[in-house]
C-alpha positions as CSV (number, residue, x, y, z in Angstrom):
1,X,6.7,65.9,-11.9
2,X,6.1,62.7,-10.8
3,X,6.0,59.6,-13.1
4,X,2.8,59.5,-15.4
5,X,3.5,56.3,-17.1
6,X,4.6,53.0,-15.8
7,X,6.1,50.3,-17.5
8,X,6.1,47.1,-15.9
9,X,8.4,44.1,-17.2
10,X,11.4,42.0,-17.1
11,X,14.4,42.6,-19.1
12,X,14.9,41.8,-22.4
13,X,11.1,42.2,-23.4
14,X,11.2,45.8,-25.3
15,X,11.4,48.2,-22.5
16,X,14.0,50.4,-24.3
17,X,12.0,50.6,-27.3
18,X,8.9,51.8,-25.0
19,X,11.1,53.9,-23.5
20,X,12.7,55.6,-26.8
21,X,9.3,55.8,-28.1
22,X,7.7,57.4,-25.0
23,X,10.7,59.9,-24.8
24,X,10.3,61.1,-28.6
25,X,6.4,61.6,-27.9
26,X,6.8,63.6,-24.9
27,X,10.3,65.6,-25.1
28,X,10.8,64.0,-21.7
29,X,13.0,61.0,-20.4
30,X,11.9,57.8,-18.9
31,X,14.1,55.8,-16.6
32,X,15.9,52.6,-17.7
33,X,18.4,50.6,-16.4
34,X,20.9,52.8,-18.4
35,X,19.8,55.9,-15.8
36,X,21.1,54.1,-12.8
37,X,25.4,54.4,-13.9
38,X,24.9,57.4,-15.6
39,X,23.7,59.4,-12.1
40,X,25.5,56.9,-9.8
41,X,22.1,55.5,-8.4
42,X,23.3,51.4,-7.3
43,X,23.6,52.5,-3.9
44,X,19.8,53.4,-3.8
45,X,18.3,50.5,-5.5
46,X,20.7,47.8,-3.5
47,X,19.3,49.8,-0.3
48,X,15.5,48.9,-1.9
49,X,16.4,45.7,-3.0
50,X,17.5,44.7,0.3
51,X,14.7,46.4,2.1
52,X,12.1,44.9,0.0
53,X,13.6,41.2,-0.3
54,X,15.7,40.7,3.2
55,X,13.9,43.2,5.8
56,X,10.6,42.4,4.2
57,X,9.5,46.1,4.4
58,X,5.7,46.6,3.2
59,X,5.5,48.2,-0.8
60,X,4.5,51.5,1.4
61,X,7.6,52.0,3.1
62,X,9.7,51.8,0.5
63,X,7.9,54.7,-1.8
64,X,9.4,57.7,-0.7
65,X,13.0,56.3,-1.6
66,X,11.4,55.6,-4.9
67,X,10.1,58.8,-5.6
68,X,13.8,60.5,-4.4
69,X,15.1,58.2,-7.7
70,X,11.9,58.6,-10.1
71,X,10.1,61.9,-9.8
72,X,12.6,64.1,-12.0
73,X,11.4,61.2,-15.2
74,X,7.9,61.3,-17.0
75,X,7.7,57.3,-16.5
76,X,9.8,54.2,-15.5
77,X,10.4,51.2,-17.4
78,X,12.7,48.2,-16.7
79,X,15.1,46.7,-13.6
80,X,15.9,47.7,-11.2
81,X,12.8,50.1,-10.8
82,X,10.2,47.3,-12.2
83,X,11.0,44.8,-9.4
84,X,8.8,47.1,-7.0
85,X,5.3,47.3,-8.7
86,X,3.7,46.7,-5.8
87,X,4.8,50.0,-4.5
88,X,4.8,52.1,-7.6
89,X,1.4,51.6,-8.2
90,X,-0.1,52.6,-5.0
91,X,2.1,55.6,-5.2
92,X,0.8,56.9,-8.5
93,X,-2.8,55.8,-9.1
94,X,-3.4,57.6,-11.6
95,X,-0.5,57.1,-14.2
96,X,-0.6,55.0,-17.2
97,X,0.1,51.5,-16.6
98,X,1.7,49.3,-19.6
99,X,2.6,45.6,-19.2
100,X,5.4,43.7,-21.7
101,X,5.1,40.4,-21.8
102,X,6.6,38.0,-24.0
103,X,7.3,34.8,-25.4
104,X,8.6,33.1,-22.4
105,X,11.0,31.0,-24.7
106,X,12.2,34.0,-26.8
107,X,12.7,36.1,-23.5
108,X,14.9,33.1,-21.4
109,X,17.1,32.6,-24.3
110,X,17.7,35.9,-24.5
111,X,18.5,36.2,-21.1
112,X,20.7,33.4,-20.9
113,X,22.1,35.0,-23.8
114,X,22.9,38.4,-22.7
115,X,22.0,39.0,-18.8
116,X,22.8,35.8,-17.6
117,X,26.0,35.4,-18.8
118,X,27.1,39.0,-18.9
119,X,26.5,38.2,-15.0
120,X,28.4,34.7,-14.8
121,X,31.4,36.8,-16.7
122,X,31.5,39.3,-13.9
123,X,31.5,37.6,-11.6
124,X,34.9,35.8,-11.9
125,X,36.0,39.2,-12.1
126,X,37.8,40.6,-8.9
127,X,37.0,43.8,-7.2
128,X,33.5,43.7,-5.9
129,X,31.5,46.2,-4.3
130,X,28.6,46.8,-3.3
131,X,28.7,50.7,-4.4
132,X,28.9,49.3,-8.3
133,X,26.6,47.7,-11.1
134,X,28.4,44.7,-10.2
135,X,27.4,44.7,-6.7
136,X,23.9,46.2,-7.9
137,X,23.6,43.2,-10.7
138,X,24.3,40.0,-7.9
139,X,21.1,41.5,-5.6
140,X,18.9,41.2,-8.2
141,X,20.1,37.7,-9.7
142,X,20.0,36.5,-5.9
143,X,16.8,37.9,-4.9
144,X,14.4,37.7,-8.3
145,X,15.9,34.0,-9.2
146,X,18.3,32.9,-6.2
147,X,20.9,33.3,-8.3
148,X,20.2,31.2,-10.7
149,X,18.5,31.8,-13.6
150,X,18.7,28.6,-15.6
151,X,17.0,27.0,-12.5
152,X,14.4,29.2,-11.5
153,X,13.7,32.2,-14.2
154,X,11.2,31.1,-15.9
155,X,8.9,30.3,-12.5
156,X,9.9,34.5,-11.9
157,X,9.0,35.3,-15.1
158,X,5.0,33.6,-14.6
159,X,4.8,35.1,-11.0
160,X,5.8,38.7,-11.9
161,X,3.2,38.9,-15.1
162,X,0.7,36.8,-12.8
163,X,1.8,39.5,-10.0
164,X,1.3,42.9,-12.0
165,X,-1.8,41.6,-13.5
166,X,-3.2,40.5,-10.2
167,X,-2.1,44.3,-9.0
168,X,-3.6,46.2,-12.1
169,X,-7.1,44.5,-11.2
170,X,-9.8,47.6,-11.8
171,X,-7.2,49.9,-13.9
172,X,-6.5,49.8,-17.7
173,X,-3.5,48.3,-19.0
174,X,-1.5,48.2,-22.2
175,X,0.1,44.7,-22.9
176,X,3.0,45.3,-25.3
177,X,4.6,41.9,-26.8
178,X,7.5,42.9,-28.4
179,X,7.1,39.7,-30.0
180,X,3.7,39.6,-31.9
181,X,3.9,38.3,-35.1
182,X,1.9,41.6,-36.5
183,X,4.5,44.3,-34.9
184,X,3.2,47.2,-37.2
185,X,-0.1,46.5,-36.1
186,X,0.3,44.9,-32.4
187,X,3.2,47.3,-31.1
188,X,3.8,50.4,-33.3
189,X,2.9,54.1,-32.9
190,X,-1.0,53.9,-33.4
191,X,-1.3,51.0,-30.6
192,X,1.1,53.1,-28.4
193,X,-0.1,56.7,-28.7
194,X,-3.9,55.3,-28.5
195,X,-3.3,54.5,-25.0
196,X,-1.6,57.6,-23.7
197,X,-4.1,60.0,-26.3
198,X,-1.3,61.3,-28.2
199,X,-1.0,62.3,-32.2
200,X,1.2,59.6,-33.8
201,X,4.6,61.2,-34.9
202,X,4.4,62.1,-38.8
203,X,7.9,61.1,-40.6
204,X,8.9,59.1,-37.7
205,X,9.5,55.6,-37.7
206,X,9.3,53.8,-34.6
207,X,12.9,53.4,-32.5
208,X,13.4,50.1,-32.3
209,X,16.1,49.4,-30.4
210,X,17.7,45.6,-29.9
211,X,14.7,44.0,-28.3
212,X,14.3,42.5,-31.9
213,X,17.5,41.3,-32.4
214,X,19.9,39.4,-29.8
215,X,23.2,40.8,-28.4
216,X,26.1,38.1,-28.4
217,X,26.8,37.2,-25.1
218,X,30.2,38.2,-25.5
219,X,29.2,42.2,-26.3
220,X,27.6,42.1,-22.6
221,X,29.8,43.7,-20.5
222,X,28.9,44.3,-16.7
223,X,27.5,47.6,-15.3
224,X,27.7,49.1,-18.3
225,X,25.0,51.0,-20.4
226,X,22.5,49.1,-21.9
227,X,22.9,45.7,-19.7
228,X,19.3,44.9,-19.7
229,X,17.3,46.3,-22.4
C-alpha cells in the first residue's frame, strides 16, 4: 500500500511522536530514521542523496527508488526520507500532508545538542564506510548544511519550511509545532485525528516520545536507533 500520509520536517521537531501516534491509530508503521538500520536501508538513501544533491536528477527520477524503500509503510516521517519532498509529493497526490515546524531556536539547540555532535563524535571514529549510518549520516550533514551545521543550519531550516510550503500550494496541510505553548490543545489526539478523520483513542494518552525533552549529547551514539527523532 503505498504511503497515505506524509510527514514533512527536520529532525528534532516531533516526528517520532507523529509517528508513534499515527502507528497506534492505524495498527500500521510509519517510517523513521529508526527503519533505515533496522532493514539495512543506508545504501539506498546515500544512492538518493547523491542522485538528488551531486547528479542533480529531477524529483521524478528519483520516485521509483523511493517507493522500493516506502510502499510496505502507511506514511513517512523524518530524514533521510523528508529530504526529498519534492518528489514524494508528486508521487502520492493524494496522501495526507503534515508539516512540523518549530521554534527555530528550540530546534538548533537541540540539534547542536544531539545530531550535531553525535556526528562530530563519529567522526573521529575510524572505520568508515559508506555501506553504514556513519557513511549514511556525513551525506546528509554535507549536502543539507555543507557540513556544517553551526554555520549554515538555520538558513536550511527556513528554506526547507519555505520549500514544502511553497510545494503544498493548493493541498491541505497540518502544521504540528511540537512546541506550542498549548500542546493538549495545539498538538494532541483531537488536532491529530481531525485531520486524517479518525475517532480519538479512548484511555490512551498521547506517546510522547523525547521531542519534549533533550537527549545529552553524550547518549547520541552514531547510527544507532533513534539518532534523529
Amino acid at each position: 500500500m503505498p504511503p497515505q500520509i506524509l510527514i514533512f520536517g527536520l529532525p528534532r521537531t516531533g516526528t517520532q511522536s507523529l509517528c508513534d501516534a499515527i502507528t497506534l491509530l492505524t495498527g500500521e508503521s510509519v517510517y523513521h530514521m529508526r527503519e533505515v538500520a533496522m532493514h539495512s536501508h543506508q545504501p539506498a538513501w546515500i544512492s538518493l542523496l547523491d542522485r538528488k544533491y551531486r547528479d542533480h536528477e529531477a524529483p521524478e527520477a528519483l520516485i521509483p527508488a523511493l517507493k522500493d524503500v516506502l510502499e510496505p509503510y502507511c506514511g513517512m516521517a523524518d530524514f533521510p526520507a523528508s529530504i526529498f519532498a519534492d518528489s514524494l509529493l508528486s508521487a502520492y497526490p493524494n496522501a495526507k500532508v503534515i508539516l512540523t515546524p518549530r521554534n527555530e531556536d528550540a530546534w538548533f539547540n537541540s540539534m547542536l545538542r544531539t545530531l550535531w555532535a553525535g556526528h562530530l563524535a563519529a567522526t573521529a571514529e575510524t572505520g568508515n564506510s559508506n555501506i553504514t549510518m556513519k557513511g549514511l549520516r556525513w551525506k546528509y550533514h554535507e549536502y543539507c548544511w555543507g557540513n556544517d551545521f553551526p554555520a549554515n543550519g538555520r538558513v536550511y531550516y527556513r528554506k526547507y519550511v519555505e520549500e514544502v510550503k511553497r510545494l503544498c500550494e493548493g493541498r491541505e496541510v497540518l502544521e504540528w509545532d511540537v512546541n506550542s505553548k498549548v500542546v493538549e490543545e495545539e498538538v494532541g489526539w483531537e488536532r491529530l485525528c481531525g485531520f486524517l478523520e479518525v475517532s480519538v483513542p479512548e484511555g490512551v494518552n498521547f506517546p510522547w516520545t523525547d521531542e519534549n525533552a533533550v537527549k545529552p549529547a553524550a547518549a547520541v551514539e552514531g547510527g544507532k536507533e533513534g539518532e534523529a527523532k
